[in-house]
Every structure is written in structure tokens, then in C-alpha cells.
Amino acid sequence: MAEARALAAAAPDLAALREAMAGYSHCELKKGARNLVFADGQPGARVMIVGEAPGREEDQRGLPFVGRAGRLLDLMFGAIGMGRAAPDVEKALYITNILPWRPPQNRDPSPEEIAMMLPFVERHVALADPDFLVLMGNISCQALLGRKGITRLRGNWQTVFGRPALPMFHPAFLLRNPPCKRESWSDLLLLQSRLEGK
């Protein structure tokens, strides 16, 4: 972890941070992954989404939130006029994960894996410099808030790294539990209201 902190702190920009993460050899997940999944979207966007860990399709393509869950994420944020491909930082999204490498069989990351990658996440947030964070799912909440229980946490603003952060259901969870999309729509409206300064 000391090495992770030093590498992360020394990165002056996002490209250097990506290189530092790629060169970090202490996380065993790296050995079984095809690709480092760093980020997608527009650096400098007002909203930064922090997901959990890459799945099979993310590992293959080297991008976060692709496949069915990624398409749902795009639909959700598109409903409030935002997207990862938007050229305007006011409407853009910037997306990353707690872990850049896929855990075997899509298992949950261990507390040790989360802890060793956390300095990189903190530096990533600092360099991307969003106004708001969206914490997608239990693993993101466990890593950045120190607690789980997304059903209780969602829809309630928190503070992470000195920034407002909104926990939300992960799109993969919504695909398995479609009735919960109602709560996610409510959370998106909460975010939209904050973005509009209401």
C-alpha cells in the first residue's frame, strides 16, 4: 500500500496515473486480467461515476461499463441529458472503477484488493476533479464510505474526498431487479437537481 500511495501521489496527470497503475505489480488480479480498465468518458466532467470492478466484457474491451449493464447506465444518464460521449463537460460523464482488473469469475473484490487500489482511486478523483461523485453499488460504497447496504445508502448524499457523493444501485443489480429502477430514477433526479443548483 505504501508503494501504491507513492506511485499515485507522484502522478501529475491522468495519463501518468494510468501508467503508474499499469506498472503496479502487487495486485494479484493483474495476472489474470486481459486489460487494465482505467476510465471512459470526458475528463473534467462535472459527474464522475465510480463503479466496482470490471466484468468479462469490460476486461476484453478495456473500458468500464460496457455490455448490458453499460447500455443500461447509458440509458439511465441519457434520460437526464448526460452521457460519456457528450463533448460538453456540463453534460458529460467520466467513469472509472474501484479496481482496474477483473476478479476471477466476477467475484467480489477482497478488502485487501480494495485497500491496495484505494490510493489510485483517490488520486484519480483529484486529477479528474469532478463536482459530484456517483458511487455505483455496494463495493464502491464499501471502498469509499466504509460501509455496505446500498438499499439504505442509495439516494442519500454523502461526502467522499471532500466532494458530494450519491450512492446508487449498480445497473447490473437493476437488470436482476427491474422494480428498483424506480428508485434509480428518483436518484437521477436528485443528481440533476444538484447539477442545476436547486
GROMACS .gro file of C-alpha atoms in nm:
model
  198
    1MET     CA    1   0.000   0.000   0.000
    2ALA     CA    2   0.288   0.237   0.071
    3GLU     CA    3   0.409   0.187  -0.286
    4ALA     CA    4   0.058   0.245  -0.419
    5ARG     CA    5   0.035   0.571  -0.226
    6ALA     CA    6   0.373   0.688  -0.353
    7LEU     CA    7   0.300   0.596  -0.716
    8ALA     CA    8  -0.042   0.759  -0.707
    9ALA     CA    9   0.082   1.079  -0.542
   10ALA     CA   10   0.362   1.115  -0.797
   11ALA     CA   11   0.127   1.106  -1.098
   12PRO     CA   12   0.090   1.463  -1.233
   13ASP     CA   13  -0.193   1.382  -1.475
   14LEU     CA   14  -0.435   1.107  -1.578
   15ALA     CA   15  -0.202   0.958  -1.839
   16ALA     CA   16   0.073   0.925  -1.578
   17LEU     CA   17  -0.172   0.773  -1.330
   18ARG     CA   18  -0.274   0.512  -1.587
   19GLU     CA   19   0.093   0.428  -1.642
   20ALA     CA   20   0.152   0.404  -1.267
   21MET     CA   21  -0.141   0.165  -1.227
   22ALA     CA   22  -0.027  -0.046  -1.522
   23GLY     CA   23   0.316  -0.075  -1.360
   24TYR     CA   24   0.185  -0.163  -1.015
   25SER     CA   25   0.272  -0.530  -0.963
   26HIS     CA   26   0.138  -0.608  -0.614
   27CYS     CA   27  -0.226  -0.680  -0.701
   28GLU     CA   28  -0.264  -1.046  -0.799
   29LEU     CA   29  -0.573  -0.966  -1.010
   30LYS     CA   30  -0.345  -0.813  -1.272
   31LYS     CA   31  -0.203  -1.158  -1.358
   32GLY     CA   32  -0.540  -1.300  -1.462
   33ALA     CA   33  -0.676  -0.993  -1.642
   34ARG     CA   34  -0.655  -0.922  -2.013
   35ASN     CA   35  -0.666  -0.545  -1.986
   36LEU     CA   36  -0.628  -0.261  -1.741
   37VAL     CA   37  -0.968  -0.091  -1.727
   38PHE     CA   38  -0.884   0.269  -1.647
   39ALA     CA   39  -1.168   0.503  -1.746
   40ASP     CA   40  -1.408   0.621  -2.013
   41GLY     CA   41  -1.584   0.945  -2.089
   42GLN     CA   42  -1.472   1.303  -2.057
   43PRO     CA   43  -1.205   1.406  -1.803
   44GLY     CA   44  -1.319   1.730  -1.644
   45ALA     CA   45  -1.685   1.624  -1.648
   46ARG     CA   46  -1.892   1.754  -1.357
   47VAL     CA   47  -2.002   1.396  -1.272
   48MET     CA   48  -1.764   1.106  -1.211
   49ILE     CA   49  -1.911   0.758  -1.174
   50VAL     CA   50  -1.715   0.511  -0.961
   51GLY     CA   51  -1.816   0.152  -1.027
   52GLU     CA   52  -1.698  -0.170  -0.867
   53ALA     CA   53  -1.470  -0.384  -1.083
   54PRO     CA   54  -1.456  -0.487  -1.448
   55GLY     CA   55  -1.659  -0.783  -1.569
   56ARG     CA   56  -1.578  -1.012  -1.861
   57GLU     CA   57  -1.674  -0.767  -2.136
   58GLU     CA   58  -1.500  -0.475  -1.965
   59ASP     CA   59  -1.185  -0.687  -1.932
   60GLN     CA   60  -1.199  -0.776  -2.302
   61ARG     CA   61  -1.253  -0.419  -2.422
   62GLY     CA   62  -1.051  -0.231  -2.160
   63LEU     CA   63  -1.341   0.005  -2.082
   64PRO     CA   64  -1.571   0.033  -1.779
   65PHE     CA   65  -1.945  -0.028  -1.802
   66VAL     CA   66  -1.987  -0.199  -2.137
   67GLY     CA   67  -2.225  -0.482  -2.223
   68ARG     CA   68  -2.580  -0.493  -2.087
   69ALA     CA   69  -2.503  -0.305  -1.765
   70GLY     CA   70  -2.318  -0.038  -1.961
   71ARG     CA   71  -2.606   0.007  -2.204
   72LEU     CA   72  -2.845   0.048  -1.911
   73LEU     CA   73  -2.610   0.301  -1.750
   74ASP     CA   74  -2.606   0.500  -2.075
   75LEU     CA   75  -2.988   0.491  -2.095
   76MET     CA   76  -3.024   0.599  -1.732
   77PHE     CA   77  -2.800   0.902  -1.763
   78GLY     CA   78  -2.925   0.978  -2.113
   79ALA     CA   79  -3.268   1.026  -1.955
   80ILE     CA   80  -3.131   1.334  -1.774
   81GLY     CA   81  -2.935   1.455  -2.077
   82MET     CA   82  -2.593   1.319  -1.980
   83GLY     CA   83  -2.356   1.077  -2.147
   84ARG     CA   84  -1.999   0.956  -2.163
   85ALA     CA   85  -1.964   1.076  -2.525
   86ALA     CA   86  -2.103   1.427  -2.462
   87PRO     CA   87  -1.846   1.689  -2.570
   88ASP     CA   88  -1.975   1.948  -2.321
   89VAL     CA   89  -1.834   1.891  -1.968
   90GLU     CA   90  -2.168   2.011  -1.827
   91LYS     CA   91  -2.340   1.708  -1.985
   92ALA     CA   92  -2.050   1.464  -1.989
   93LEU     CA   93  -1.972   1.170  -1.764
   94TYR     CA   94  -1.635   1.038  -1.657
   95ILE     CA   95  -1.640   0.673  -1.549
   96THR     CA   96  -1.399   0.451  -1.358
   97ASN     CA   97  -1.400   0.159  -1.112
   98ILE     CA   98  -1.258   0.084  -0.769
   99LEU     CA   99  -1.048  -0.195  -0.926
  100PRO     CA  100  -0.891  -0.173  -1.273
  101TRP     CA  101  -0.861  -0.551  -1.317
  102ARG     CA  102  -1.129  -0.817  -1.334
  103PRO     CA  103  -1.159  -1.052  -1.033
  104PRO     CA  104  -1.177  -1.420  -1.136
  105GLN     CA  105  -1.532  -1.543  -1.206
  106ASN     CA  106  -1.656  -1.189  -1.133
  107ARG     CA  107  -1.623  -1.249  -0.759
  108ASP     CA  108  -1.640  -0.954  -0.520
  109PRO     CA  109  -1.304  -0.786  -0.458
  110SER     CA  110  -1.141  -0.867  -0.126
  111PRO     CA  111  -1.090  -0.594   0.138
  112GLU     CA  112  -0.714  -0.623   0.075
  113GLU     CA  113  -0.754  -0.570  -0.300
  114ILE     CA  114  -0.976  -0.267  -0.239
  115ALA     CA  115  -0.732  -0.120   0.016
  116MET     CA  116  -0.428  -0.150  -0.211
  117MET     CA  117  -0.605   0.021  -0.504
  118LEU     CA  118  -0.769   0.297  -0.299
  119PRO     CA  119  -0.476   0.544  -0.326
  120PHE     CA  120  -0.508   0.524  -0.704
  121VAL     CA  121  -0.884   0.590  -0.684
  122GLU     CA  122  -0.829   0.892  -0.460
  123ARG     CA  123  -0.568   1.036  -0.697
  124HIS     CA  124  -0.794   0.959  -0.995
  125VAL     CA  125  -1.073   1.165  -0.839
  126ALA     CA  126  -0.835   1.450  -0.760
  127LEU     CA  127  -0.699   1.462  -1.116
  128ALA     CA  128  -1.040   1.428  -1.286
  129ASP     CA  129  -1.172   1.693  -1.046
  130PRO     CA  130  -1.549   1.634  -1.074
  131ASP     CA  131  -1.810   1.840  -0.889
  132PHE     CA  132  -2.004   1.525  -0.796
  133LEU     CA  133  -1.932   1.154  -0.750
  134VAL     CA  134  -2.182   0.875  -0.812
  135LEU     CA  135  -2.100   0.555  -0.622
  136MET     CA  136  -2.243   0.264  -0.818
  137GLY     CA  137  -2.312  -0.037  -0.600
  138ASN     CA  138  -2.207  -0.190  -0.270
  139ILE     CA  139  -1.835  -0.233  -0.345
  140SER     CA  140  -1.795   0.136  -0.426
  141CYS     CA  141  -1.974   0.229  -0.104
  142GLN     CA  142  -1.765  -0.016   0.097
  143ALA     CA  143  -1.444   0.127  -0.051
  144LEU     CA  144  -1.528   0.497  -0.031
  145LEU     CA  145  -1.773   0.519   0.260
  146GLY     CA  146  -1.650   0.228   0.470
  147ARG     CA  147  -1.992   0.062   0.474
  148LYS     CA  148  -2.224  -0.153   0.267
  149GLY     CA  149  -2.601  -0.166   0.239
  150ILE     CA  150  -2.680   0.005  -0.090
  151THR     CA  151  -3.055  -0.026  -0.029
  152ARG     CA  152  -3.019   0.202   0.276
  153LEU     CA  153  -2.741   0.421   0.135
  154ARG     CA  154  -2.885   0.498  -0.208
  155GLY     CA  155  -3.047   0.835  -0.255
  156ASN     CA  156  -2.866   0.991   0.044
  157TRP     CA  157  -2.587   1.237  -0.027
  158GLN     CA  158  -2.252   1.160   0.135
  159THR     CA  159  -1.908   1.324   0.126
  160VAL     CA  160  -1.611   1.144  -0.033
  161PHE     CA  161  -1.269   1.307  -0.071
  162GLY     CA  162  -1.436   1.638   0.016
  163ARG     CA  163  -1.690   1.610  -0.267
  164PRO     CA  164  -2.066   1.540  -0.268
  165ALA     CA  165  -2.125   1.173  -0.349
  166LEU     CA  166  -2.452   0.996  -0.431
  167PRO     CA  167  -2.477   0.618  -0.385
  168MET     CA  168  -2.692   0.444  -0.647
  169PHE     CA  169  -2.788   0.090  -0.743
  170HIS     CA  170  -2.546  -0.069  -0.988
  171PRO     CA  171  -2.700  -0.123  -1.335
  172ALA     CA  172  -2.622  -0.497  -1.311
  173PHE     CA  173  -2.837  -0.509  -0.995
  174LEU     CA  174  -3.117  -0.326  -1.178
  175LEU     CA  175  -3.107  -0.581  -1.460
  176ARG     CA  176  -3.174  -0.852  -1.199
  177ASN     CA  177  -3.425  -0.639  -1.004
  178PRO     CA  178  -3.621  -0.424  -1.254
  179PRO     CA  179  -3.869  -0.285  -0.994
  180CYS     CA  180  -3.576  -0.098  -0.833
  181LYS     CA  181  -3.541   0.117  -1.145
  182ARG     CA  182  -3.800   0.348  -0.987
  183GLU     CA  183  -3.560   0.431  -0.703
  184SER     CA  184  -3.277   0.485  -0.951
  185TRP     CA  185  -3.489   0.731  -1.147
  186SER     CA  186  -3.550   0.919  -0.822
  187ASP     CA  187  -3.173   0.924  -0.758
  188LEU     CA  188  -3.103   1.055  -1.109
  189LEU     CA  189  -3.349   1.338  -1.050
  190LEU     CA  190  -3.171   1.417  -0.721
  191LEU     CA  191  -2.842   1.441  -0.911
  192GLN     CA  192  -2.998   1.653  -1.184
  193SER     CA  193  -3.135   1.891  -0.923
  194ARG     CA  194  -2.790   1.936  -0.765
  195LEU     CA  195  -2.633   1.989  -1.107
  196GLU     CA  196  -2.885   2.262  -1.177
  197GLY     CA  197  -2.811   2.424  -0.842
  198LYS     CA  198  -3.153   2.358  -0.691
   0.00000   0.00000   0.00000
